[in-house]
XYZ file of C-alpha atoms in Angstrom:
442
model
C 0.000 0.000 0.000
C 0.991 3.599 0.339
C 2.503 5.903 2.912
C 0.634 8.497 4.950
C 1.583 12.078 4.379
C 0.139 14.371 6.958
C -2.899 15.672 5.295
C -3.210 18.296 7.888
C 0.440 19.246 7.902
C 0.065 22.887 7.219
C 3.277 24.700 6.558
C 6.588 23.014 6.067
C 9.444 23.841 3.782
C 9.901 21.809 0.608
C 13.031 20.221 1.967
C 11.244 18.897 5.016
C 8.552 17.320 2.900
C 10.618 14.835 0.937
C 11.506 11.403 2.256
C 13.185 8.905 0.000
C 14.555 9.440 -3.476
C 12.727 10.746 -6.494
C 10.482 8.420 -8.390
C 10.910 8.164 -12.114
C 7.878 6.002 -12.757
C 5.661 7.542 -15.420
C 7.087 10.987 -14.675
C 5.783 11.071 -11.089
C 8.028 12.349 -8.334
C 6.515 10.299 -5.520
C 4.848 6.936 -5.190
C 2.671 7.971 -2.257
C 1.379 11.127 -0.605
C 0.432 10.701 3.063
C -2.543 12.697 4.301
C -3.241 12.614 8.040
C -4.169 14.626 11.114
C -0.920 15.024 12.993
C -2.416 15.482 16.432
C -4.013 12.020 16.139
C -1.422 9.794 14.483
C 1.845 11.638 13.756
C 3.817 9.922 16.513
C 2.023 6.594 16.352
C 0.346 4.883 13.393
C 1.406 7.340 10.690
C 5.011 7.412 11.870
C 5.163 3.601 11.845
C 3.521 3.426 8.431
C 5.841 6.046 7.001
C 8.907 4.150 8.226
C 7.590 0.887 6.802
C 6.994 2.495 3.401
C 10.465 4.042 3.275
C 12.064 0.789 4.432
C 10.216 -1.007 1.631
C 11.653 1.368 -0.962
C 8.336 3.135 -1.648
C 8.972 6.810 -2.372
C 6.768 8.736 0.063
C 5.887 12.382 0.659
C 5.352 13.299 4.302
C 4.961 16.889 5.480
C 6.833 17.480 8.725
C 4.989 20.527 10.019
C 1.488 21.590 10.849
C -0.149 24.990 10.404
C -2.984 26.372 12.450
C -6.407 25.629 11.033
C -7.770 28.278 8.690
C -4.634 28.810 6.638
C -4.581 28.033 2.929
C -2.994 24.859 1.657
C 0.688 25.369 0.861
C 1.591 25.385 -2.856
C 4.249 22.695 -2.278
C 1.613 20.361 -0.841
C -0.620 20.911 -3.847
C 2.342 20.158 -6.102
C 3.228 17.049 -4.109
C -0.279 15.629 -4.436
C -0.260 16.181 -8.190
C 3.236 14.662 -8.432
C 2.228 11.470 -6.575
C 0.875 8.266 -8.054
C -1.296 7.566 -5.026
C -2.519 9.054 -1.756
C -3.048 7.318 1.556
C -5.598 9.155 3.674
C -5.597 8.383 7.398
C -9.094 9.327 8.477
C -8.792 9.659 12.240
C -11.062 11.203 14.856
C -9.904 14.804 14.404
C -9.167 14.694 10.674
C -12.114 16.879 9.660
C -11.309 19.511 12.293
C -8.424 20.632 10.079
C -9.400 22.817 7.133
C -6.046 21.964 5.621
C -6.822 18.242 5.743
C -10.162 18.900 4.105
C -8.529 20.982 1.356
C -6.052 18.146 0.738
C -8.883 15.659 0.602
C -10.738 17.698 -2.018
C -7.611 17.974 -4.197
C -6.772 14.273 -3.832
C -10.247 13.252 -4.953
C -10.066 15.687 -7.873
C -6.859 13.933 -8.946
C -8.643 10.606 -8.678
C -11.282 11.775 -11.129
C -8.956 13.438 -13.633
C -5.990 11.044 -13.650
C -5.012 7.546 -12.570
C -4.377 8.704 -9.013
C -4.988 5.832 -6.592
C -6.778 6.685 -3.341
C -6.389 4.486 -0.273
C -8.538 5.562 2.693
C -7.624 4.197 6.108
C -10.444 4.505 8.617
C -8.404 4.756 11.782
C -10.693 4.038 14.745
C -13.583 5.727 12.965
C -16.556 4.282 11.129
C -16.836 4.860 7.360
C -20.499 5.726 7.855
C -19.539 8.546 10.273
C -17.250 9.976 7.611
C -19.816 9.567 4.851
C -22.776 10.952 6.814
C -20.663 13.416 8.830
C -21.656 12.026 12.163
C -19.831 11.787 15.502
C -16.517 13.733 15.469
C -16.874 14.419 11.729
C -20.306 15.937 12.255
C -19.001 18.019 15.165
C -16.091 19.299 13.075
C -18.261 20.290 10.125
C -20.756 22.009 12.444
C -17.903 23.997 13.973
C -16.647 25.044 10.549
C -20.142 26.250 9.694
C -20.316 28.244 12.933
C -16.949 29.829 12.146
C -18.221 30.792 8.712
C -21.420 32.309 10.066
C -19.519 34.248 12.732
C -17.085 35.745 10.190
C -17.678 39.496 9.839
C -15.364 39.995 6.859
C -17.487 39.529 3.736
C -14.625 38.217 1.598
C -13.513 35.664 4.187
C -17.110 34.619 4.790
C -17.524 34.043 1.043
C -14.332 31.958 0.958
C -15.630 29.780 3.787
C -18.951 29.328 2.011
C -17.232 28.256 -1.217
C -15.301 25.546 0.632
C -18.087 24.014 2.731
C -19.854 22.229 -0.134
C -16.669 20.645 -1.630
C -15.659 19.488 1.866
C -19.041 17.849 2.419
C -18.944 16.117 -0.952
C -15.359 14.942 -0.414
C -16.220 13.316 2.913
C -19.199 11.571 1.332
C -17.042 10.303 -1.534
C -14.140 9.049 0.570
C -16.560 7.398 2.983
C -17.972 5.432 0.068
C -14.638 4.067 -1.110
C -14.859 0.425 -0.130
C -12.597 -1.236 -2.692
C -14.621 -0.721 -5.885
C -14.341 2.357 -8.077
C -17.106 3.125 -10.577
C -14.433 4.378 -12.991
C -12.564 1.103 -12.749
C -9.599 2.556 -10.912
C -7.914 0.920 -7.984
C -8.749 1.857 -4.431
C -8.979 0.014 -1.169
C -10.470 0.518 2.238
C -8.600 -0.407 5.355
C -10.878 -0.420 8.371
C -8.969 -0.299 11.632
C -11.038 -0.653 14.754
C -10.199 -3.972 16.394
C -7.883 -3.567 19.369
C -6.985 -7.210 18.968
C -5.507 -6.745 15.526
C -1.896 -5.632 15.670
C -1.203 -2.385 13.864
C 2.125 -3.790 12.715
C 0.267 -6.478 10.794
C -2.074 -3.923 9.275
C 0.858 -1.755 8.205
C 2.543 -4.769 6.643
C -0.588 -5.474 4.617
C -0.848 -1.827 3.558
C 2.737 -1.781 2.313
C 2.240 -5.009 0.380
C -0.937 -3.686 -1.192
C 0.770 -0.463 -2.266
C 3.608 -2.496 -3.737
C 1.126 -4.560 -5.709
C -1.035 -1.693 -6.908
C 1.818 0.613 -7.863
C 3.936 -2.170 -9.353
C 6.806 -1.138 -7.077
C 9.417 -3.752 -6.253
C 9.739 -3.992 -2.488
C 13.265 -3.421 -1.227
C 13.088 -6.794 0.502
C 12.463 -8.395 -2.889
C 15.111 -6.497 -4.824
C 17.810 -8.905 -3.693
C 15.922 -11.795 -5.283
C 15.978 -10.132 -8.686
C 19.617 -9.249 -9.216
C 20.252 -10.046 -12.865
C 16.560 -10.770 -13.485
C 15.511 -7.514 -15.163
C 15.337 -9.038 -18.631
C 13.201 -11.956 -17.453
C 10.856 -9.717 -15.439
C 10.416 -7.395 -18.421
C 9.789 -10.325 -20.759
C 7.056 -11.896 -18.628
C 5.537 -8.498 -17.825
C 5.385 -7.593 -21.525
C 3.770 -10.941 -22.300
C 1.305 -10.494 -19.470
C 0.248 -6.994 -20.454
C -0.074 -7.762 -24.157
C -3.799 -7.535 -24.726
C -3.678 -7.940 -28.483
C -4.796 -11.574 -28.302
C -8.346 -12.610 -27.466
C -7.152 -16.148 -26.995
C -5.702 -17.749 -23.909
C -1.986 -17.116 -23.505
C 0.342 -19.545 -21.763
C 3.988 -18.960 -20.910
C 6.181 -21.818 -19.726
C 9.125 -20.669 -17.624
C 11.624 -23.500 -17.516
C 15.096 -24.159 -16.159
C 16.932 -26.182 -13.541
C 15.834 -26.234 -9.916
C 16.731 -23.198 -7.813
C 17.320 -20.957 -10.826
C 14.534 -18.505 -9.849
C 11.444 -19.718 -11.736
C 9.175 -19.560 -8.685
C 10.466 -16.156 -7.554
C 9.890 -14.706 -11.018
C 6.357 -16.091 -11.336
C 5.400 -15.034 -7.814
C 6.742 -11.516 -8.339
C 4.818 -10.918 -11.559
C 1.677 -12.493 -10.109
C 1.852 -10.183 -7.094
C 2.082 -7.137 -9.321
C -0.657 -7.909 -11.839
C -3.166 -10.349 -10.346
C -5.454 -7.472 -9.383
C -5.929 -6.609 -13.074
C -7.872 -9.811 -13.785
C -11.392 -10.833 -12.854
C -9.928 -13.486 -10.598
C -6.577 -15.133 -9.970
C -4.953 -18.164 -8.404
C -1.382 -19.049 -7.480
C -0.804 -22.772 -6.948
C 2.687 -23.169 -5.500
C 5.059 -26.109 -5.092
C 2.798 -28.528 -6.953
C 5.209 -31.461 -7.289
C 6.124 -31.550 -3.613
C 2.493 -31.298 -2.518
C 1.439 -34.074 -4.881
C 4.298 -36.380 -3.935
C 4.041 -35.815 -0.223
C 0.339 -36.473 0.320
C -2.133 -39.095 -0.868
C -4.810 -36.520 -1.716
C -2.333 -33.823 -2.705
C -3.696 -33.303 -6.223
C -7.281 -33.145 -4.964
C -6.273 -30.508 -2.414
C -4.700 -28.414 -5.184
C -7.818 -28.752 -7.320
C -9.933 -27.614 -4.398
C -7.676 -24.594 -3.867
C -7.881 -23.648 -7.545
C -11.649 -24.044 -7.738
C -12.226 -22.032 -4.565
C -9.913 -19.258 -5.795
C -11.804 -18.985 -9.086
C -15.344 -19.285 -7.789
C -14.690 -17.335 -4.563
C -16.736 -19.909 -2.710
C -15.971 -23.068 -0.798
C -17.126 -26.176 -2.594
C -18.426 -29.465 -1.292
C -15.471 -31.813 -0.952
C -15.007 -33.948 -4.060
C -13.071 -37.223 -3.893
C -12.474 -37.799 -7.585
C -9.877 -35.959 -9.687
C -11.853 -36.112 -12.944
C -14.991 -34.752 -11.257
C -13.031 -31.822 -9.844
C -11.474 -31.161 -13.264
C -14.973 -30.800 -14.742
C -15.914 -28.284 -12.041
C -12.699 -26.346 -12.685
C -13.318 -26.278 -16.458
C -16.751 -24.712 -15.964
C -15.382 -22.115 -13.549
C -12.460 -21.216 -15.814
C -14.783 -20.535 -18.740
C -16.674 -17.811 -16.854
C -13.907 -15.391 -15.790
C -10.728 -13.880 -17.181
C -8.095 -15.346 -14.902
C -4.405 -15.055 -14.120
C -3.263 -18.519 -13.105
C 0.181 -19.620 -11.948
C 0.980 -23.337 -11.758
C 4.327 -23.578 -10.021
C 6.668 -26.569 -10.387
C 4.714 -28.834 -12.706
C 6.402 -32.209 -13.272
C 3.756 -34.484 -14.834
C 1.016 -34.410 -17.444
C -1.400 -35.738 -14.835
C -0.946 -32.535 -12.836
C -1.505 -30.313 -15.872
C -4.559 -32.183 -17.102
C -6.154 -32.168 -13.653
C -5.657 -28.424 -13.158
C -6.192 -27.113 -16.704
C -8.672 -29.583 -18.179
C -9.301 -29.558 -21.928
C -12.238 -27.171 -22.396
C -10.252 -23.929 -22.511
C -10.314 -20.652 -20.601
C -12.155 -17.353 -20.757
C -10.696 -15.094 -23.500
C -7.878 -12.893 -22.229
C -6.820 -15.308 -19.507
C -3.113 -15.773 -18.817
C -1.458 -18.919 -17.488
C 2.108 -19.072 -16.161
C 3.641 -22.526 -15.783
C 7.001 -23.143 -14.132
C 8.712 -26.474 -14.719
C 12.036 -28.185 -15.290
C 10.618 -29.885 -18.418
C 9.732 -27.514 -21.240
C 7.975 -30.208 -23.312
C 5.221 -30.843 -20.758
C 2.918 -27.930 -21.566
C 2.247 -28.673 -25.229
C 1.796 -32.371 -24.415
C -1.182 -31.843 -22.089
C -4.829 -32.421 -23.023
C -5.511 -28.688 -23.510
C -3.267 -28.683 -26.594
C -5.047 -31.647 -28.161
C -8.183 -29.591 -28.828
C -9.068 -27.898 -32.127
C -8.435 -24.409 -30.722
C -5.018 -24.476 -29.116
C -3.872 -21.728 -26.760
C -1.059 -19.402 -27.709
C 2.114 -20.642 -26.081
C 5.597 -19.250 -25.553
C 8.552 -20.804 -23.749
C 10.977 -18.784 -21.682
C 14.266 -20.288 -20.547
C 15.732 -19.100 -17.250
C 19.501 -19.347 -17.295
C 22.138 -18.678 -14.652
C 23.470 -15.260 -13.701
C 26.476 -13.682 -15.358
C 29.724 -13.342 -13.386
C 29.151 -9.711 -12.336
C 25.612 -10.422 -11.159
C 26.722 -13.591 -9.368
C 29.406 -11.638 -7.543
C 26.911 -8.968 -6.496
C 24.383 -11.504 -5.201
C 27.070 -13.395 -3.276
C 28.333 -10.175 -1.692
C 24.828 -9.231 -0.595
C 24.305 -12.546 1.141
C 27.804 -12.699 2.621
C 28.531 -9.058 3.480
C 25.212 -7.195 3.027
C 26.851 -4.880 0.483
C 27.871 -4.753 -3.185
C 31.541 -5.467 -2.698
C 33.591 -8.101 -0.834
C 35.412 -7.272 2.372
C 39.160 -6.901 2.160
C 40.932 -10.231 1.952
C 37.901 -12.127 0.596
C 38.354 -11.316 -3.102
C 40.079 -14.550 -4.059
C 37.731 -16.885 -2.218
C 34.757 -14.914 -3.573
C 35.925 -15.451 -7.157
C 36.301 -19.183 -6.505
C 32.769 -19.393 -5.081
C 31.325 -17.470 -8.050
C 33.037 -19.836 -10.465
C 31.878 -22.871 -8.493
C 28.208 -21.776 -8.419
C 28.088 -21.157 -12.192
C 25.466 -18.436 -11.860
C 23.025 -20.512 -9.779
C 21.123 -18.062 -7.496
C 20.191 -20.581 -4.810
C 23.745 -21.909 -4.568
C 25.065 -18.363 -4.296
C 22.580 -17.608 -1.527
C 23.391 -20.727 0.484
C 27.150 -20.293 0.233
C 26.934 -16.550 0.826
C 24.930 -16.949 4.031
C 27.312 -19.613 5.310
C 30.431 -17.548 4.580
């Protein structure tokens, strides 16, 4: 998800407002703008969220100062909102008491309507209905603003207040209605925080992951996994986003064990699964089938439940489950990942032979590139489009960098380790898992 920039922070210098480095994605300067009421959450939830976003490598704008209520929104805050790909709005008890927060909210929602700006409201110990209907503390705040307007003796200032009241009301109604679905098809999500039993750290972790997924930002924790993988990520991403075909597209990612097939598939799935009607990631198929008598049935059940979004009555026959899966697959455009396929039985049970909804994408990882086109789905009259992608080992420079990260937590070897490092790089022959294991044991 995204970071919280103090929505109420009224009055800080440009230099105090920037945390993290500049974003170059699509010409935006920031990934996330944090809007919040400092008196409520600056030194608690928002501070923790901000740190988590920065630690994850998500470029975040956070204003460090607050201005007394009644002042106009600073030009640099307006610019920051327009220069951000998304806004996280922490709607806390006293949020609406700040005219600056309300001005930010209006501008953020304007950006949502005129661009691809993603809006993520976080209802922090408040009810969405209180925001939407301006009840409880939100009703009190709006009533106080109205009283201030009516008590204003300066005609110009009174007129300015009057011009703001209606946009503020409409903005609160709109943000209170954001519950994960946008009528314009844009991405938004509601995070409702009110259970004292749910750890805020867990909530923040989920927010950061959601921002990562929605903004297609690679988490810093994942960057290490993808040293030397840029070409492969770009290839699969390009294949995935190619909408020119109305047929079903399948890509088979193949290579030896430990070469990074699963990491690549999981990364791309995490970034783009939200762009399909439904999605399913079936991981570690061979091990689960080999290690349990009903392993294949369990995987079929997982796939069917993911597609249909409902729990099915337990079926004890593989062919019966395949029929149910075929019917479900025909109804929705799906992104499906089948990780570590090793037999035709597995493919036939999970894919069937009836085909998928047009525009669906299937990613298969395997050590055996011939398996995919040998399954029952390719014996039909209308065969899916299929492309194979071979995952090879890392080059020497990339291998050295990955080994150094695991061994020394930096890009370069410590003094005196150069010779042994070169021997380890040569021994591993570009194998990422081998480099990781040896690096961590160094």
